[in-house]
Amino acid sequence: MSHSMYKNFLLLCVLHCSFYSSSWAEDFLSEEDLYGESIESESSVIFDPLERYNRVVFNFNDHLYNLVIHPIAYGYTAITPEKVEIGAKNFFNNLRYPVRLVGNLLQGKFFGAWVETGRFTVNSTLGFCGVMSPSDKIDSLARVPNEDFGQVLGAYGMTEGPYLVMPIFGPTNFRDLLGLVGDRASNPFIQPWTVMDSQDWRLAYGAGRAVVNSPEISDRYLQMKGSALDPYGALKNAYTQYRNAAIQE
C-alpha cells in the first residue's frame, strides 16, 4: 500500500491535482488506465529520455511512501468516520475553485467557468463552506471536468515533452511542470500570492489536502501496481493517458 499511496498523491495533485487533483478533486483514472491495460503498447511511445533517472526516483518515492505516507493515510482512515472523510474532501475540493475557474476561462470554456462559479457559490453558502455539496442536486450545476494550467498549455498546442518523475511529487511531464506555475499563481492558499500570511496555516492546508485525498486514490494505485509486470511503466502509461484525455475533453 505504501508504493500506491505516494503515487496517488501525484495522480491527484498533479492531475490534478491535483493532483492535483486530487484535488488531483478530483478526476480519477479510468478502469483501463488504473489496472494497466495496454501498458506495453502505450508506454513504448511515451517520450522518456530520462528513464534511468526516473526509475531511481520512482524507487525512492516508493520507499518514502512505505515509511511515511502509508502510515499517515492508514491512521487517518482508521480514526475518521466516513461522513467526515467525505466532508473534508468536499471542503478542499471547493477551495480549488480559483484554479478550475481560470483554467476554464483561459481555454474559452465559459460554460464550465459559469458552472464552477455556481457550484462554488452554492456549496460555500448552503454547503457550510463547502463541507457539503448541495450543488450536486441542481441539474444546471452538474459537475464539469476539472481544468488546470497543464491542460491550458495542451489546449494551445504545447506538446507534453519528456516524462519526468520528481522526488516526492511523483509523475509529471515538462508541460505539466510548467503548468504547476500557473496553478500556484491562481491558488490563493499557496505562495507566491496567498491570503494566508502564516506559514503554519499554509503547511496545514497542504498537508491536510494531501492526507484527505490520499486514501481513495491509494487503493486504486495499489491494485494497478499489483497487477502490473512493470509498475514504473504502468504508472507512466496511466498518467500520460489521463492527462491526454483531460486535455481532449
PDB file of C-alpha atoms in Angstrom:
ATOM      1  CA  MET A   1       0.000   0.000   0.000  1.00  0.00           C
ATOM      2  CA  SER A   2       2.895   2.280   0.527  1.00  0.00           C
ATOM      3  CA  HIS A   3       4.002   2.466  -3.040  1.00  0.00           C
ATOM      4  CA  SER A   4       0.474   3.103  -4.066  1.00  0.00           C
ATOM      5  CA  MET A   5      -0.386   5.933  -1.860  1.00  0.00           C
ATOM      6  CA  TYR A   6       2.523   8.120  -2.607  1.00  0.00           C
ATOM      7  CA  LYS A   7       1.936   7.826  -6.298  1.00  0.00           C
ATOM      8  CA  ASN A   8      -1.609   8.720  -5.846  1.00  0.00           C
ATOM      9  CA  PHE A   9      -0.587  11.980  -4.359  1.00  0.00           C
ATOM     10  CA  LEU A  10       0.851  12.587  -7.734  1.00  0.00           C
ATOM     11  CA  LEU A  11      -2.147  11.453  -9.620  1.00  0.00           C
ATOM     12  CA  LEU A  12      -4.145  13.827  -7.536  1.00  0.00           C
ATOM     13  CA  CYS A  13      -2.123  16.790  -7.104  1.00  0.00           C
ATOM     14  CA  VAL A  14      -0.801  16.710 -10.474  1.00  0.00           C
ATOM     15  CA  LEU A  15      -3.634  15.886 -12.150  1.00  0.00           C
ATOM     16  CA  HIS A  16      -4.900  17.075 -10.788  1.00  0.00           C
ATOM     17  CA  CYS A  17      -4.443  17.739  -8.859  1.00  0.00           C
ATOM     18  CA  SER A  18      -4.489  17.540  -8.132  1.00  0.00           C
ATOM     19  CA  PHE A  19      -3.280  16.041  -8.356  1.00  0.00           C
ATOM     20  CA  TYR A  20      -3.810  17.630  -8.345  1.00  0.00           C
ATOM     21  CA  SER A  21      -6.475  16.762  -8.331  1.00  0.00           C
ATOM     22  CA  SER A  22      -6.743  15.413  -6.176  1.00  0.00           C
ATOM     23  CA  SER A  23      -7.938  17.642  -5.918  1.00  0.00           C
ATOM     24  CA  TRP A  24      -5.775  15.994  -8.171  1.00  0.00           C
ATOM     25  CA  ALA A  25     -10.772  16.984  -6.613  1.00  0.00           C
ATOM     26  CA  GLU A  26     -10.767  15.034  -8.341  1.00  0.00           C
ATOM     27  CA  ASP A  27     -10.999  13.226 -11.518  1.00  0.00           C
ATOM     28  CA  PHE A  28      -9.860   9.661 -11.340  1.00  0.00           C
ATOM     29  CA  LEU A  29      -8.276   7.427 -13.918  1.00  0.00           C
ATOM     30  CA  SER A  30     -10.463   5.085 -15.898  1.00  0.00           C
ATOM     31  CA  GLU A  31     -10.559   1.398 -15.033  1.00  0.00           C
ATOM     32  CA  GLU A  32      -8.395   0.680 -18.077  1.00  0.00           C
ATOM     33  CA  ASP A  33      -5.765   3.204 -17.031  1.00  0.00           C
ATOM     34  CA  LEU A  34      -5.785   2.114 -13.413  1.00  0.00           C
ATOM     35  CA  TYR A  35      -5.374  -1.562 -13.968  1.00  0.00           C
ATOM     36  CA  GLY A  36      -2.682  -1.304 -16.547  1.00  0.00           C
ATOM     37  CA  GLU A  37      -4.382  -2.398 -19.777  1.00  0.00           C
ATOM     38  CA  SER A  38      -2.302  -1.963 -22.943  1.00  0.00           C
ATOM     39  CA  ILE A  39       0.673  -0.759 -20.941  1.00  0.00           C
ATOM     40  CA  GLU A  40       3.380  -2.148 -23.145  1.00  0.00           C
ATOM     41  CA  SER A  41       1.914  -0.809 -26.372  1.00  0.00           C
ATOM     42  CA  GLU A  42       1.333   2.651 -24.937  1.00  0.00           C
ATOM     43  CA  SER A  43       4.411   3.200 -22.790  1.00  0.00           C
ATOM     44  CA  SER A  44       6.745   2.316 -25.640  1.00  0.00           C
ATOM     45  CA  VAL A  45       5.756   5.503 -27.484  1.00  0.00           C
ATOM     46  CA  ILE A  46       5.949   7.850 -24.489  1.00  0.00           C
ATOM     47  CA  PHE A  47       8.984  10.152 -24.703  1.00  0.00           C
ATOM     48  CA  ASP A  48      11.117   9.128 -21.737  1.00  0.00           C
ATOM     49  CA  PRO A  49      14.774  10.056 -22.382  1.00  0.00           C
ATOM     50  CA  LEU A  50      15.482  10.201 -18.636  1.00  0.00           C
ATOM     51  CA  GLU A  51      14.147   6.741 -17.853  1.00  0.00           C
ATOM     52  CA  ARG A  52      17.209   5.638 -15.890  1.00  0.00           C
ATOM     53  CA  TYR A  53      16.952   8.688 -13.619  1.00  0.00           C
ATOM     54  CA  ASN A  54      13.162   8.414 -13.441  1.00  0.00           C
ATOM     55  CA  ARG A  55      13.296   4.801 -12.285  1.00  0.00           C
ATOM     56  CA  VAL A  56      15.717   5.694  -9.492  1.00  0.00           C
ATOM     57  CA  VAL A  57      13.390   8.449  -8.292  1.00  0.00           C
ATOM     58  CA  PHE A  58      10.380   6.141  -8.668  1.00  0.00           C
ATOM     59  CA  ASN A  59      12.018   3.624  -6.320  1.00  0.00           C
ATOM     60  CA  PHE A  60      12.946   6.379  -3.875  1.00  0.00           C
ATOM     61  CA  ASN A  61       9.356   7.614  -3.846  1.00  0.00           C
ATOM     62  CA  ASP A  62       8.084   4.089  -3.241  1.00  0.00           C
ATOM     63  CA  HIS A  63      10.305   3.691  -0.183  1.00  0.00           C
ATOM     64  CA  LEU A  64       9.303   7.113   1.112  1.00  0.00           C
ATOM     65  CA  TYR A  65       5.666   6.235   0.745  1.00  0.00           C
ATOM     66  CA  ASN A  66       6.208   2.967   2.588  1.00  0.00           C
ATOM     67  CA  LEU A  67       7.875   4.656   5.535  1.00  0.00           C
ATOM     68  CA  VAL A  68       5.817   7.838   5.833  1.00  0.00           C
ATOM     69  CA  ILE A  69       2.757   8.270   3.641  1.00  0.00           C
ATOM     70  CA  HIS A  70       1.072   4.920   4.151  1.00  0.00           C
ATOM     71  CA  PRO A  71       1.123   5.014   7.969  1.00  0.00           C
ATOM     72  CA  ILE A  72      -0.338   8.530   7.940  1.00  0.00           C
ATOM     73  CA  ALA A  73      -3.092   7.617   5.488  1.00  0.00           C
ATOM     74  CA  TYR A  74      -3.890   4.378   7.275  1.00  0.00           C
ATOM     75  CA  GLY A  75      -4.204   6.194  10.573  1.00  0.00           C
ATOM     76  CA  TYR A  76      -6.418   8.872   9.038  1.00  0.00           C
ATOM     77  CA  THR A  77      -8.779   6.292   7.566  1.00  0.00           C
ATOM     78  CA  ALA A  78      -8.843   4.256  10.770  1.00  0.00           C
ATOM     79  CA  ILE A  79      -9.918   7.113  13.041  1.00  0.00           C
ATOM     80  CA  THR A  80     -12.053   9.208  10.683  1.00  0.00           C
ATOM     81  CA  PRO A  81     -15.770   8.445  10.162  1.00  0.00           C
ATOM     82  CA  GLU A  82     -16.784   8.102   6.516  1.00  0.00           C
ATOM     83  CA  LYS A  83     -19.046  11.166   6.592  1.00  0.00           C
ATOM     84  CA  VAL A  84     -16.198  13.267   7.952  1.00  0.00           C
ATOM     85  CA  GLU A  85     -13.890  11.987   5.195  1.00  0.00           C
ATOM     86  CA  ILE A  86     -16.440  12.964   2.550  1.00  0.00           C
ATOM     87  CA  GLY A  87     -16.946  16.395   4.090  1.00  0.00           C
ATOM     88  CA  ALA A  88     -13.205  17.025   4.246  1.00  0.00           C
ATOM     89  CA  LYS A  89     -12.763  16.056   0.590  1.00  0.00           C
ATOM     90  CA  ASN A  90     -15.623  18.361  -0.384  1.00  0.00           C
ATOM     91  CA  PHE A  91     -14.083  21.211   1.612  1.00  0.00           C
ATOM     92  CA  PHE A  92     -10.658  21.033  -0.031  1.00  0.00           C
ATOM     93  CA  ASN A  93     -12.157  20.489  -3.470  1.00  0.00           C
ATOM     94  CA  ASN A  94     -14.247  23.629  -3.045  1.00  0.00           C
ATOM     95  CA  LEU A  95     -11.146  25.676  -2.189  1.00  0.00           C
ATOM     96  CA  ARG A  96      -9.552  24.825  -5.555  1.00  0.00           C
ATOM     97  CA  TYR A  97     -12.296  26.723  -7.367  1.00  0.00           C
ATOM     98  CA  PRO A  98      -9.972  29.593  -8.473  1.00  0.00           C
ATOM     99  CA  VAL A  99      -7.635  27.171 -10.279  1.00  0.00           C
ATOM    100  CA  ARG A 100     -10.509  25.472 -12.093  1.00  0.00           C
ATOM    101  CA  LEU A 101     -12.134  28.812 -12.938  1.00  0.00           C
ATOM    102  CA  VAL A 102      -9.004  30.301 -14.505  1.00  0.00           C
ATOM    103  CA  GLY A 103      -8.309  27.049 -16.352  1.00  0.00           C
ATOM    104  CA  ASN A 104     -11.764  27.185 -17.921  1.00  0.00           C
ATOM    105  CA  LEU A 105     -11.560  30.871 -18.815  1.00  0.00           C
ATOM    106  CA  LEU A 106      -8.154  30.594 -20.492  1.00  0.00           C
ATOM    107  CA  GLN A 107      -9.473  27.814 -22.711  1.00  0.00           C
ATOM    108  CA  GLY A 108     -12.628  29.715 -23.604  1.00  0.00           C
ATOM    109  CA  LYS A 109     -14.801  27.229 -21.717  1.00  0.00           C
ATOM    110  CA  PHE A 110     -17.206  29.837 -20.428  1.00  0.00           C
ATOM    111  CA  PHE A 111     -19.987  27.394 -19.632  1.00  0.00           C
ATOM    112  CA  GLY A 112     -17.569  25.428 -17.473  1.00  0.00           C
ATOM    113  CA  ALA A 113     -16.497  28.650 -15.735  1.00  0.00           C
ATOM    114  CA  TRP A 114     -20.149  29.515 -15.066  1.00  0.00           C
ATOM    115  CA  VAL A 115     -20.873  26.068 -13.641  1.00  0.00           C
ATOM    116  CA  GLU A 116     -17.775  26.163 -11.428  1.00  0.00           C
ATOM    117  CA  THR A 117     -18.798  29.588 -10.113  1.00  0.00           C
ATOM    118  CA  GLY A 118     -22.345  28.425  -9.444  1.00  0.00           C
ATOM    119  CA  ARG A 119     -21.164  25.311  -7.638  1.00  0.00           C
ATOM    120  CA  PHE A 120     -18.688  27.286  -5.543  1.00  0.00           C
ATOM    121  CA  THR A 121     -21.342  29.828  -4.548  1.00  0.00           C
ATOM    122  CA  VAL A 122     -23.940  27.226  -3.591  1.00  0.00           C
ATOM    123  CA  ASN A 123     -21.523  24.928  -1.783  1.00  0.00           C
ATOM    124  CA  SER A 124     -19.807  27.771   0.085  1.00  0.00           C
ATOM    125  CA  THR A 125     -23.111  29.102   1.420  1.00  0.00           C
ATOM    126  CA  LEU A 126     -25.704  26.332   1.655  1.00  0.00           C
ATOM    127  CA  GLY A 127     -22.986  23.709   1.999  1.00  0.00           C
ATOM    128  CA  PHE A 128     -21.318  25.247   5.067  1.00  0.00           C
ATOM    129  CA  CYS A 129     -18.077  26.439   3.462  1.00  0.00           C
ATOM    130  CA  GLY A 130     -18.024  23.546   1.036  1.00  0.00           C
ATOM    131  CA  VAL A 131     -18.209  20.727   3.577  1.00  0.00           C
ATOM    132  CA  MET A 132     -21.405  19.570   1.889  1.00  0.00           C
ATOM    133  CA  SER A 133     -22.147  19.669  -1.833  1.00  0.00           C
ATOM    134  CA  PRO A 134     -25.803  20.681  -2.319  1.00  0.00           C
ATOM    135  CA  SER A 135     -24.993  21.799  -5.881  1.00  0.00           C
ATOM    136  CA  ASP A 136     -24.962  18.098  -6.843  1.00  0.00           C
ATOM    137  CA  LYS A 137     -28.756  18.191  -6.573  1.00  0.00           C
ATOM    138  CA  ILE A 138     -29.079  21.070  -9.062  1.00  0.00           C
ATOM    139  CA  ASP A 139     -29.253  19.802 -12.644  1.00  0.00           C
ATOM    140  CA  SER A 140     -27.941  23.033 -14.166  1.00  0.00           C
ATOM    141  CA  LEU A 141     -24.843  22.781 -11.964  1.00  0.00           C
ATOM    142  CA  ALA A 142     -23.858  19.231 -12.873  1.00  0.00           C
ATOM    143  CA  ARG A 143     -20.122  18.664 -12.496  1.00  0.00           C
ATOM    144  CA  VAL A 144     -17.849  19.610 -15.389  1.00  0.00           C
ATOM    145  CA  PRO A 145     -14.303  18.269 -15.934  1.00  0.00           C
ATOM    146  CA  ASN A 146     -11.613  19.840 -13.757  1.00  0.00           C
ATOM    147  CA  GLU A 147      -9.300  22.229 -15.592  1.00  0.00           C
ATOM    148  CA  ASP A 148      -5.749  23.313 -14.773  1.00  0.00           C
ATOM    149  CA  PHE A 149      -2.851  25.139 -16.420  1.00  0.00           C
ATOM    150  CA  GLY A 150      -1.281  21.988 -17.778  1.00  0.00           C
ATOM    151  CA  GLN A 151      -4.480  21.446 -19.746  1.00  0.00           C
ATOM    152  CA  VAL A 152      -4.440  25.088 -20.842  1.00  0.00           C
ATOM    153  CA  LEU A 153      -0.950  24.655 -22.308  1.00  0.00           C
ATOM    154  CA  GLY A 154      -2.026  21.450 -24.019  1.00  0.00           C
ATOM    155  CA  ALA A 155      -5.120  23.106 -25.456  1.00  0.00           C
ATOM    156  CA  TYR A 156      -2.890  25.787 -27.001  1.00  0.00           C
ATOM    157  CA  GLY A 157      -0.812  23.146 -28.740  1.00  0.00           C
ATOM    158  CA  MET A 158       2.133  22.600 -26.419  1.00  0.00           C
ATOM    159  CA  THR A 159       3.371  19.013 -26.525  1.00  0.00           C
ATOM    160  CA  GLU A 160       3.869  17.085 -23.302  1.00  0.00           C
ATOM    161  CA  GLY A 161       7.649  16.918 -23.591  1.00  0.00           C
ATOM    162  CA  PRO A 162       9.704  14.344 -21.697  1.00  0.00           C
ATOM    163  CA  TYR A 163       8.120  12.233 -18.995  1.00  0.00           C
ATOM    164  CA  LEU A 164       9.512  13.025 -15.542  1.00  0.00           C
ATOM    165  CA  VAL A 165       9.348  11.539 -12.065  1.00  0.00           C
ATOM    166  CA  MET A 166      10.017  14.159  -9.416  1.00  0.00           C
ATOM    167  CA  PRO A 167      11.214  13.353  -5.892  1.00  0.00           C
ATOM    168  CA  ILE A 168       8.231  13.264  -3.514  1.00  0.00           C
ATOM    169  CA  PHE A 169       5.950  14.922  -6.081  1.00  0.00           C
ATOM    170  CA  GLY A 170       5.881  11.975  -8.474  1.00  0.00           C
ATOM    171  CA  PRO A 171       4.905  11.564 -12.152  1.00  0.00           C
ATOM    172  CA  THR A 172       4.619  14.562 -14.445  1.00  0.00           C
ATOM    173  CA  ASN A 173       5.933  15.829 -17.762  1.00  0.00           C
ATOM    174  CA  PHE A 174       7.572  19.047 -18.899  1.00  0.00           C
ATOM    175  CA  ARG A 175       4.270  20.661 -19.916  1.00  0.00           C
ATOM    176  CA  ASP A 176       2.558  19.870 -16.623  1.00  0.00           C
ATOM    177  CA  LEU A 177       5.607  21.012 -14.685  1.00  0.00           C
ATOM    178  CA  LEU A 178       5.243  24.427 -16.327  1.00  0.00           C
ATOM    179  CA  GLY A 179       1.515  24.255 -15.689  1.00  0.00           C
ATOM    180  CA  LEU A 180       2.164  23.996 -11.970  1.00  0.00           C
ATOM    181  CA  VAL A 181       3.485  27.555 -12.050  1.00  0.00           C
ATOM    182  CA  GLY A 182       0.110  28.774 -13.282  1.00  0.00           C
ATOM    183  CA  ASP A 183      -1.759  26.583 -10.823  1.00  0.00           C
ATOM    184  CA  ARG A 184       0.201  28.033  -7.927  1.00  0.00           C
ATOM    185  CA  ALA A 185      -0.285  31.589  -9.161  1.00  0.00           C
ATOM    186  CA  SER A 186      -4.071  31.153  -9.320  1.00  0.00           C
ATOM    187  CA  ASN A 187      -4.399  29.344  -5.983  1.00  0.00           C
ATOM    188  CA  PRO A 188      -4.931  31.910  -3.198  1.00  0.00           C
ATOM    189  CA  PHE A 189      -3.927  29.445  -0.495  1.00  0.00           C
ATOM    190  CA  ILE A 190      -0.331  28.810  -1.542  1.00  0.00           C
ATOM    191  CA  GLN A 191       2.601  31.005  -2.500  1.00  0.00           C
ATOM    192  CA  PRO A 192       3.611  33.166  -4.330  1.00  0.00           C
ATOM    193  CA  TRP A 193       0.322  35.047  -3.827  1.00  0.00           C
ATOM    194  CA  THR A 194      -1.658  33.852  -0.860  1.00  0.00           C
ATOM    195  CA  VAL A 195      -4.304  35.079   1.539  1.00  0.00           C
ATOM    196  CA  MET A 196      -2.590  33.058   4.282  1.00  0.00           C
ATOM    197  CA  ASP A 197       0.073  35.152   5.966  1.00  0.00           C
ATOM    198  CA  SER A 198       1.100  32.370   8.320  1.00  0.00           C
ATOM    199  CA  GLN A 199       3.476  29.681   7.084  1.00  0.00           C
ATOM    200  CA  ASP A 200       1.887  27.305   9.597  1.00  0.00           C
ATOM    201  CA  TRP A 201      -1.539  27.766   8.011  1.00  0.00           C
ATOM    202  CA  ARG A 202      -0.138  27.190   4.532  1.00  0.00           C
ATOM    203  CA  LEU A 203       1.561  23.999   5.682  1.00  0.00           C
ATOM    204  CA  ALA A 204      -1.639  22.865   7.374  1.00  0.00           C
ATOM    205  CA  TYR A 205      -3.595  23.463   4.168  1.00  0.00           C
ATOM    206  CA  GLY A 206      -1.147  21.498   2.030  1.00  0.00           C
ATOM    207  CA  ALA A 207      -0.768  18.617   4.463  1.00  0.00           C
ATOM    208  CA  GLY A 208      -4.484  18.426   5.153  1.00  0.00           C
ATOM    209  CA  ARG A 209      -5.388  18.292   1.482  1.00  0.00           C
ATOM    210  CA  ALA A 210      -2.800  15.590   0.802  1.00  0.00           C
ATOM    211  CA  VAL A 211      -3.969  13.384   3.665  1.00  0.00           C
ATOM    212  CA  VAL A 212      -7.660  13.836   2.906  1.00  0.00           C
ATOM    213  CA  ASN A 213      -7.346  12.934  -0.770  1.00  0.00           C
ATOM    214  CA  SER A 214      -4.891  10.059  -0.433  1.00  0.00           C
ATOM    215  CA  PRO A 215      -6.895   7.028   0.784  1.00  0.00           C
ATOM    216  CA  GLU A 216      -9.290   6.552  -2.133  1.00  0.00           C
ATOM    217  CA  ILE A 217      -6.651   7.011  -4.802  1.00  0.00           C
ATOM    218  CA  SER A 218      -4.124   4.840  -2.989  1.00  0.00           C
ATOM    219  CA  ASP A 219      -6.414   1.824  -3.177  1.00  0.00           C
ATOM    220  CA  ARG A 220      -6.692   2.145  -6.943  1.00  0.00           C
ATOM    221  CA  TYR A 221      -3.000   2.663  -7.437  1.00  0.00           C
ATOM    222  CA  LEU A 222      -2.181  -0.340  -5.292  1.00  0.00           C
ATOM    223  CA  GLN A 223      -4.382  -2.552  -7.446  1.00  0.00           C
ATOM    224  CA  MET A 224      -2.756  -1.202 -10.597  1.00  0.00           C
ATOM    225  CA  LYS A 225       0.711  -1.799  -9.251  1.00  0.00           C
ATOM    226  CA  GLY A 226      -0.137  -5.277  -8.037  1.00  0.00           C
ATOM    227  CA  SER A 227      -1.365  -6.321 -11.480  1.00  0.00           C
ATOM    228  CA  ALA A 228       1.496  -4.758 -13.477  1.00  0.00           C
ATOM    229  CA  LEU A 229       4.640  -6.571 -14.569  1.00  0.00           C
ATOM    230  CA  ASP A 230       6.428  -3.198 -14.650  1.00  0.00           C
ATOM    231  CA  PRO A 231       4.943  -0.760 -12.094  1.00  0.00           C
ATOM    232  CA  TYR A 232       7.062   2.105 -13.442  1.00  0.00           C
ATOM    233  CA  GLY A 233       5.754   1.586 -16.980  1.00  0.00           C
ATOM    234  CA  ALA A 234       2.209   1.129 -15.715  1.00  0.00           C
ATOM    235  CA  LEU A 235       2.262   4.426 -13.847  1.00  0.00           C
ATOM    236  CA  LYS A 236       3.860   6.234 -16.783  1.00  0.00           C
ATOM    237  CA  ASN A 237       1.196   4.910 -19.124  1.00  0.00           C
ATOM    238  CA  ALA A 238      -1.686   5.656 -16.752  1.00  0.00           C
ATOM    239  CA  TYR A 239      -0.507   9.200 -16.057  1.00  0.00           C
ATOM    240  CA  THR A 240       0.051  10.029 -19.724  1.00  0.00           C
ATOM    241  CA  GLN A 241      -3.307   8.594 -20.790  1.00  0.00           C
ATOM    242  CA  TYR A 242      -5.069  10.503 -18.042  1.00  0.00           C
ATOM    243  CA  ARG A 243      -3.531  13.835 -18.947  1.00  0.00           C
ATOM    244  CA  ASN A 244      -4.068  13.440 -22.676  1.00  0.00           C
ATOM    245  CA  ALA A 245      -7.714  12.535 -22.100  1.00  0.00           C
ATOM    246  CA  ALA A 246      -8.174  15.548 -19.800  1.00  0.00           C
ATOM    247  CA  ILE A 247      -6.829  17.912 -22.471  1.00  0.00           C
ATOM    248  CA  GLN A 248      -9.138  16.485 -25.129  1.00  0.00           C
ATOM    249  CA  GLU A 249     -12.284  16.871 -23.002  1.00  0.00           C
TER     250      GLU A 249
END
